[in-house]
Coordinates of C-alpha atoms and ligand atoms in Angstrom, one line a residue:
X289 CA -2.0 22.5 14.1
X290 CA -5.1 22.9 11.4
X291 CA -5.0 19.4 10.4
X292 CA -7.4 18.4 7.1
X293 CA -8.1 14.6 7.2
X294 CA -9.6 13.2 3.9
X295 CA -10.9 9.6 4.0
X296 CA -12.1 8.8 7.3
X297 CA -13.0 4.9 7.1
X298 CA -12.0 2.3 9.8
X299 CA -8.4 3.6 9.6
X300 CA -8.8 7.2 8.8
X301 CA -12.1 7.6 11.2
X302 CA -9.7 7.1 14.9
X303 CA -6.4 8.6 13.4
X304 CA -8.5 11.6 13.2
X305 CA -10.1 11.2 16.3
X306 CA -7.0 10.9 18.0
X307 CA -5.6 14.1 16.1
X308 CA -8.5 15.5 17.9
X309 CA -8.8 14.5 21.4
X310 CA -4.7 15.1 21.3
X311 CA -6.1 19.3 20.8
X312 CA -5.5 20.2 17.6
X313 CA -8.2 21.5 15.1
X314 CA -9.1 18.8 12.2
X315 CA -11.4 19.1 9.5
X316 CA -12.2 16.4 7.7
X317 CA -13.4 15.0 4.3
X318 CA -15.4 11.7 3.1
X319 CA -17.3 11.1 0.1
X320 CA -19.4 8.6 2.2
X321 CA -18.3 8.0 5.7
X322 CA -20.1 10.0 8.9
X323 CA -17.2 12.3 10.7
X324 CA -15.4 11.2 14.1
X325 CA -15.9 12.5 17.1
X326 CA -14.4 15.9 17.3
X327 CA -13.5 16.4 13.4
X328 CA -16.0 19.1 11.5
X329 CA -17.0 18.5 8.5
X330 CA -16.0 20.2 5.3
X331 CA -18.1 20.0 2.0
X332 CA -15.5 19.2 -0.5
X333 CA -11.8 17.8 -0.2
X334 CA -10.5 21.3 -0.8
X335 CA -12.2 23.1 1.9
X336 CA -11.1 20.4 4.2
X337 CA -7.6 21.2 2.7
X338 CA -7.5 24.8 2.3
X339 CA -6.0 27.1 5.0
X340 CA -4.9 23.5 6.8
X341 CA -0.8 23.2 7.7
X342 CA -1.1 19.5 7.5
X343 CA -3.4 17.8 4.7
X344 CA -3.5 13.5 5.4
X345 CA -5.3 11.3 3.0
X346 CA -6.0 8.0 4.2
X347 CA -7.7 6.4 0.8
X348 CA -8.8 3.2 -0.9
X349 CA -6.1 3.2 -3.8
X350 CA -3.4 5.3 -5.8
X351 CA -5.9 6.5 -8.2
X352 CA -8.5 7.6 -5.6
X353 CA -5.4 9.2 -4.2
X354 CA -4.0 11.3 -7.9
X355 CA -7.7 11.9 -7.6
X356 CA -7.7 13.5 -4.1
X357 CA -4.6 14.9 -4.4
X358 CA -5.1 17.2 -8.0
X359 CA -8.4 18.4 -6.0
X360 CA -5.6 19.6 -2.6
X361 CA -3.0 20.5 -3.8
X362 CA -4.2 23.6 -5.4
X363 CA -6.5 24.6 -2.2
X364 CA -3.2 24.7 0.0
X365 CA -1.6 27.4 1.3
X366 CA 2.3 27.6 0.0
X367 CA 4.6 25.7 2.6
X368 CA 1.8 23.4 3.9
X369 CA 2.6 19.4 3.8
X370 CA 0.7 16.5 2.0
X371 CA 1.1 13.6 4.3
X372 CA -0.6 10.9 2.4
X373 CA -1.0 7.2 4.7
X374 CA -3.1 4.9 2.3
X375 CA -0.9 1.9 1.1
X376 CA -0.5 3.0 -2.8
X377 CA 1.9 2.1 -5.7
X378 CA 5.5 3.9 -5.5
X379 CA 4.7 5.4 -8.7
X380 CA 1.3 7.0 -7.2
X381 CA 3.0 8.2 -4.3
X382 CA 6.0 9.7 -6.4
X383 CA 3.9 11.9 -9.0
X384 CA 1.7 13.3 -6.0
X385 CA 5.2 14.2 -4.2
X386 CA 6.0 16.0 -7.4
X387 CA 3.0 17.7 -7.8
X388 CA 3.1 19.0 -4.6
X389 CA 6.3 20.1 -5.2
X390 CA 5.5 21.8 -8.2
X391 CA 2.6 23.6 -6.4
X392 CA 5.5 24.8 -3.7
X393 CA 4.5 22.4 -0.7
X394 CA 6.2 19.5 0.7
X395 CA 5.1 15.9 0.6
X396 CA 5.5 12.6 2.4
X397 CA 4.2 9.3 1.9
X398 CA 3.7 7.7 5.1
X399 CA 2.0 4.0 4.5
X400 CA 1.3 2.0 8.2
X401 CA 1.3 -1.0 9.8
X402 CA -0.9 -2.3 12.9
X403 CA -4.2 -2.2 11.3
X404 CA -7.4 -1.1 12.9
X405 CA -6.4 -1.6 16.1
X406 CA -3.4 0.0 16.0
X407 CA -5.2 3.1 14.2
X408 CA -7.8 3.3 17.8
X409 CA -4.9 2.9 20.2
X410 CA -2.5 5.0 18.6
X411 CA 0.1 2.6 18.0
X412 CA 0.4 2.6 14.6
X413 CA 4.1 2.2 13.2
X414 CA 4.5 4.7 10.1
X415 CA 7.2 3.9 6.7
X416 CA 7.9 7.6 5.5
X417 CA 9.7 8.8 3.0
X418 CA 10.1 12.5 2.1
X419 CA 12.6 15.5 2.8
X420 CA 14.0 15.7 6.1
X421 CA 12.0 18.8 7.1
X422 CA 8.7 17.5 6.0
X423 CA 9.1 14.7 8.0
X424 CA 10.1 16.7 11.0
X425 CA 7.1 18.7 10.9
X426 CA 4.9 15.8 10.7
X427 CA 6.9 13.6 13.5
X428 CA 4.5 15.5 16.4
X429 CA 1.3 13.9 14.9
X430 CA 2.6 10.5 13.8
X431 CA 3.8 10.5 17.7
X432 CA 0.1 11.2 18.6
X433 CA -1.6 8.4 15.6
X434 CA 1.4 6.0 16.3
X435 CA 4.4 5.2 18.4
X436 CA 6.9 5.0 15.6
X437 CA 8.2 6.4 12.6
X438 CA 11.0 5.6 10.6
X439 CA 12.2 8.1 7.9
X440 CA 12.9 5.6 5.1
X441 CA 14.3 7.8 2.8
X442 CA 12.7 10.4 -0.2
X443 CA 9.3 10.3 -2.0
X444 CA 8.2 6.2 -2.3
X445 CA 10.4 5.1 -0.1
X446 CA 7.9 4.5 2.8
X447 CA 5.5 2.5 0.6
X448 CA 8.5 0.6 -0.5
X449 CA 9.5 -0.1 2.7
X450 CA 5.5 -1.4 3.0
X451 CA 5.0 -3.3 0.2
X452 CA 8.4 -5.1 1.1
X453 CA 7.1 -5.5 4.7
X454 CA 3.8 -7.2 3.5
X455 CA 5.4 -9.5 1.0
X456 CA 7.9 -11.0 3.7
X457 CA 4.1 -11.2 5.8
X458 CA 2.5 -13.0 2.6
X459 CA 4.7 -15.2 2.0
X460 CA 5.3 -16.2 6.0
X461 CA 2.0 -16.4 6.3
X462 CA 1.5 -19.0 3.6
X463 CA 4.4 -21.2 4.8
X464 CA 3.3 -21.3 8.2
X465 CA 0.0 -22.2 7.8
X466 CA 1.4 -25.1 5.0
X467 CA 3.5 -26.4 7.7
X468 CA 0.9 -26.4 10.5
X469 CA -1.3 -28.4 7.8
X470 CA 1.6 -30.8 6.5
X471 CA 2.1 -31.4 10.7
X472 CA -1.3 -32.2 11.3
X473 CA -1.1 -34.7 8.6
X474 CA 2.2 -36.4 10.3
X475 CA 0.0 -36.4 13.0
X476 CA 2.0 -33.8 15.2
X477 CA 0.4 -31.9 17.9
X478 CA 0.0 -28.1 16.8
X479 CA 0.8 -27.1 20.3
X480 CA 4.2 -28.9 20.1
X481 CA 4.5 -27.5 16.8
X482 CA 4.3 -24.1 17.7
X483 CA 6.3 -25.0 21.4
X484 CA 9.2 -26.1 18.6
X485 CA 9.0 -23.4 15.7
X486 CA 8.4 -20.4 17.8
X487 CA 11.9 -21.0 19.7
X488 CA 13.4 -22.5 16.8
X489 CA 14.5 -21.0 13.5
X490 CA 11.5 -21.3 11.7
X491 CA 9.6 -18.4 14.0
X492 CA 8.1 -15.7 12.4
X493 CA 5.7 -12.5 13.6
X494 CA 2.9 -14.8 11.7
X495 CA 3.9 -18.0 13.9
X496 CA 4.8 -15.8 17.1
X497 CA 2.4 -12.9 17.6
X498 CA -0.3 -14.1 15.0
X499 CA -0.6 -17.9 15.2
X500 CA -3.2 -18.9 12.5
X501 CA -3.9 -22.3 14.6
X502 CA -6.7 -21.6 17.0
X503 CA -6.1 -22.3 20.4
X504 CA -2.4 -22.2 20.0
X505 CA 0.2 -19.4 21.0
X506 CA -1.5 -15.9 21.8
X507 CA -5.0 -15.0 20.7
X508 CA -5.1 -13.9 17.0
X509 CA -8.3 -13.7 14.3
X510 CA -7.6 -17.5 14.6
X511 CA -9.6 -17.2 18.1
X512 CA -12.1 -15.5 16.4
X513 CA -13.1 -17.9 13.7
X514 CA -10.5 -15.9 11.3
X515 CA -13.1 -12.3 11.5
X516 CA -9.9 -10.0 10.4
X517 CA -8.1 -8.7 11.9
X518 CA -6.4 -8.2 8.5
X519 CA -8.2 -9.4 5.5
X520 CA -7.3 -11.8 2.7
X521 CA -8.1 -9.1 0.2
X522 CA -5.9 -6.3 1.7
X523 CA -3.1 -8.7 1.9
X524 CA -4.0 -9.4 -1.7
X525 CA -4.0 -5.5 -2.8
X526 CA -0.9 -5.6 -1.1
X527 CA 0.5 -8.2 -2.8
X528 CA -0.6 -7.1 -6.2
X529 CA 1.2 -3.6 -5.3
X530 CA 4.6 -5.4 -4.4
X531 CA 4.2 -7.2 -8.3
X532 CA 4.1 -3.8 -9.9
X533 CA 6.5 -2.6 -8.3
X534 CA 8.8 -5.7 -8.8
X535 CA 7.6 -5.1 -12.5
X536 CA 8.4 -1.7 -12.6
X537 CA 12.1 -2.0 -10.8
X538 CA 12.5 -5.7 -12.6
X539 CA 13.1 -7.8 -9.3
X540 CA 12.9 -11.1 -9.4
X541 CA 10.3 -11.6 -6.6
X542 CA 9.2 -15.2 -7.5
X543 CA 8.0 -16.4 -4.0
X544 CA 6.0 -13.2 -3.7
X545 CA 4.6 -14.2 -6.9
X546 CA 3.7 -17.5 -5.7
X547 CA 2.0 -15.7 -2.5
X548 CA -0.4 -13.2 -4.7
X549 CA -1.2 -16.0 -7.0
X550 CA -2.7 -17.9 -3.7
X551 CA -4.1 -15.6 -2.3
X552 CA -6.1 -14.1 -5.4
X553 CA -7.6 -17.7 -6.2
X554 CA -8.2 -17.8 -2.1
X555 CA -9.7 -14.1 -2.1
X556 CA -11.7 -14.4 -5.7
X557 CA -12.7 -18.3 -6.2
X558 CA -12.3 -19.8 -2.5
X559 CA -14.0 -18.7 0.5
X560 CA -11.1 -16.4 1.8
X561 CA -12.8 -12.9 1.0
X562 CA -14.2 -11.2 4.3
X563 CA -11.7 -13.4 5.7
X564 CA -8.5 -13.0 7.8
X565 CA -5.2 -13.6 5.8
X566 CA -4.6 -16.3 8.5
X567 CA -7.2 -18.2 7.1
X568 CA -4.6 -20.2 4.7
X569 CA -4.6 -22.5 7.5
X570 CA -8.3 -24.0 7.1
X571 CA -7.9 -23.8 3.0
X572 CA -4.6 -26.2 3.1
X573 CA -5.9 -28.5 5.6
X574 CA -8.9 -29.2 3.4
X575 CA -6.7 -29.6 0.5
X576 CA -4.6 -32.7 -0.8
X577 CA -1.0 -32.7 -2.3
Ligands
LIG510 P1 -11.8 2.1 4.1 O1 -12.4 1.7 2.8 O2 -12.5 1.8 5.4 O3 -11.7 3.8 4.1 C1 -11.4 4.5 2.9 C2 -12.3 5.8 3.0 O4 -12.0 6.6 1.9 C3 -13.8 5.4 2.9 O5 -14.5 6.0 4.0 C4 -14.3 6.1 1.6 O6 -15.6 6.6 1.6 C5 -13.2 7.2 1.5 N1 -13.1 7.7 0.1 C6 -13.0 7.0 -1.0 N2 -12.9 7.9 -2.1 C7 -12.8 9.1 -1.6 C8 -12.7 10.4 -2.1 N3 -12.5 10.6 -3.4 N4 -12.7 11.5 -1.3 C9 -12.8 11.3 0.1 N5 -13.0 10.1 0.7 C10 -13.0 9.0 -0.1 O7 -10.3 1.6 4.1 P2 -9.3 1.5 5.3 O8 -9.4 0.1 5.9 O9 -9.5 2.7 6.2 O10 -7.9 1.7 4.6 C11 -7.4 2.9 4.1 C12 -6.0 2.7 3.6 O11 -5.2 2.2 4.7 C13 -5.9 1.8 2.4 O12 -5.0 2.2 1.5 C14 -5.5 0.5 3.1 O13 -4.7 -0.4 2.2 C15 -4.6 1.0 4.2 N6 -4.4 0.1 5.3 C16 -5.5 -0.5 5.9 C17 -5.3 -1.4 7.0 C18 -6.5 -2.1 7.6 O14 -6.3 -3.0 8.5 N7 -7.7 -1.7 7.3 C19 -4.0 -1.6 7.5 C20 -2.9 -0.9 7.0 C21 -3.2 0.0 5.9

């Protein structure tokens, strides 16, 4: 396929790679990072988008992508797909799907999960949400950037299916790394702690696969003096689109609440920024009740 990639940071920079090596012909955009290897380089966000059958943004935020997106859509050619994979607001993501629509081209928001690593291996797991054909003709390159996709359902309904995702990971997050702190201060072993809770019913993806104690169950950020990994203030940005859109749908999401509110005073008045999320741990065993 002629693939136009726009937004080629630390997760847009190997998903195109990968497009490329895999053979198919990508051009990419970025108003400040260099190309990958095997993407050329187009001049503008439209002449990366124009004559392309598959356009992928992989931006900052929702308005960088209403941005992006008024630029594209009126380079493509009829019947080519908007595949945007940044994590924006459900609103974003819907009025691009209609203005695509509109313009007489399909659309799909298709948010991921796995991080940087994921995004170099190809092993990224993508939330989309689109029309059935749309996502069909997409399936062959999330197969090549990823190794699965789940159709969630029409426009928005694969960031909601992120932003749901990341607030169950906030709010895990936090409670795990309170109870490692409230353990050490009962004087229990963190190795038996996790020996207990990660066969017990308190196990979790952030107490199996992403311990925040160092030392203990496999090696995480935790191992790395918490260098992310994921950072505090993506798992904020996420946490702050999960509010608006509990705002928006008027959800009573009070514990993801609680989980933003800790993680903005970690991210903007502690020392969590540049951090990984797993960090909580360190900031509540310096704390007292
Ligand atoms: P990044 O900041 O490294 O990359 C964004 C890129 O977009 C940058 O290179 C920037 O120059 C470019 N850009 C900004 N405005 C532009 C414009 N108008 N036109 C063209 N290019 C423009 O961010 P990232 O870590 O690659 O994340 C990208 C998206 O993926 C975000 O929405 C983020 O929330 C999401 N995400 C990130 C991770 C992660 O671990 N980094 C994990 C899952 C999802």
């Amino acid at each position: 396929m002629k693939i136009g990639f726009i937004g080629l940071g630390n997760m847009g920079a190997p998903m195109a790679a990968n497009l490329a090596a895999a053979g198919h012909q990508v051009v990419g955009f970025d108003t400040a990072a260099p190309m990958p290897q095997g993407v050329t380089q187009a001049t503008t966000a439209a002449e990366a988008a124009s004559g392309a059958d598959v356009v992928i943004t992989m931006l900052p935020n929702g308005q960088i992508l209403r941005a992006v997106a008024a630029e594209v859509i009126p380079a493509m050619r009829q019947g080519a797909i908007l595949c945007d994979c940044s994590t924006v607001d459900v609103d974003s993501a819907r009025a691009v799907a209609s203005d695509a629509a509109a313009a007489g081209l399909g659309a799909v928001d298709a948010p991921v999960s796995g991080g940087i690593g994921g995004a170099q291996g190809g092993t990224l797991t993508f939330m989309v949400g689109g029309a059935d054909a749309d996502f069909a003709t997409v399936q062959p390159l999330f197969d090549i950037m990823g190794q699965k996709a789940v159709h969630c359902g029409d426009a928005g309904a694969g960031q909601a299916a992120k932003i749901c995702n990341n607030m169950i990971l906030g709010v895990t997050m936090i409670a795990t790394c309170e109870a490692f702190a409230l353990a050490d201060k009962l004087g229990l072993d963190r190795q038996k702690m996790f020996d207990v809770v990660s066969t017990s019913s308190g196990y979790s993806w952030s107490m199996n696969a992403y311990c925040p104690a160092p030392g203990v169950g496999p090696k995480s950020p935790a191992d790395n003096d918490y260098t992310p990994g994921f950072a505090a203030e993506l798992m904020l940005k996420d946490l702050n689109l999960a509010h608006q859109a509990a705002d928006s749908a008027r959800a009573d999401t009070p514990m993801g609440q609680l989980a933003r509110d800790l993680y903005e005073r970690f991210v903007e008045d502690e020392d969590g920024r540049g951090r990984d999320f797993s960090a909580m741990l360190p900031r509540f065993v310096k704390r007292n009740g």
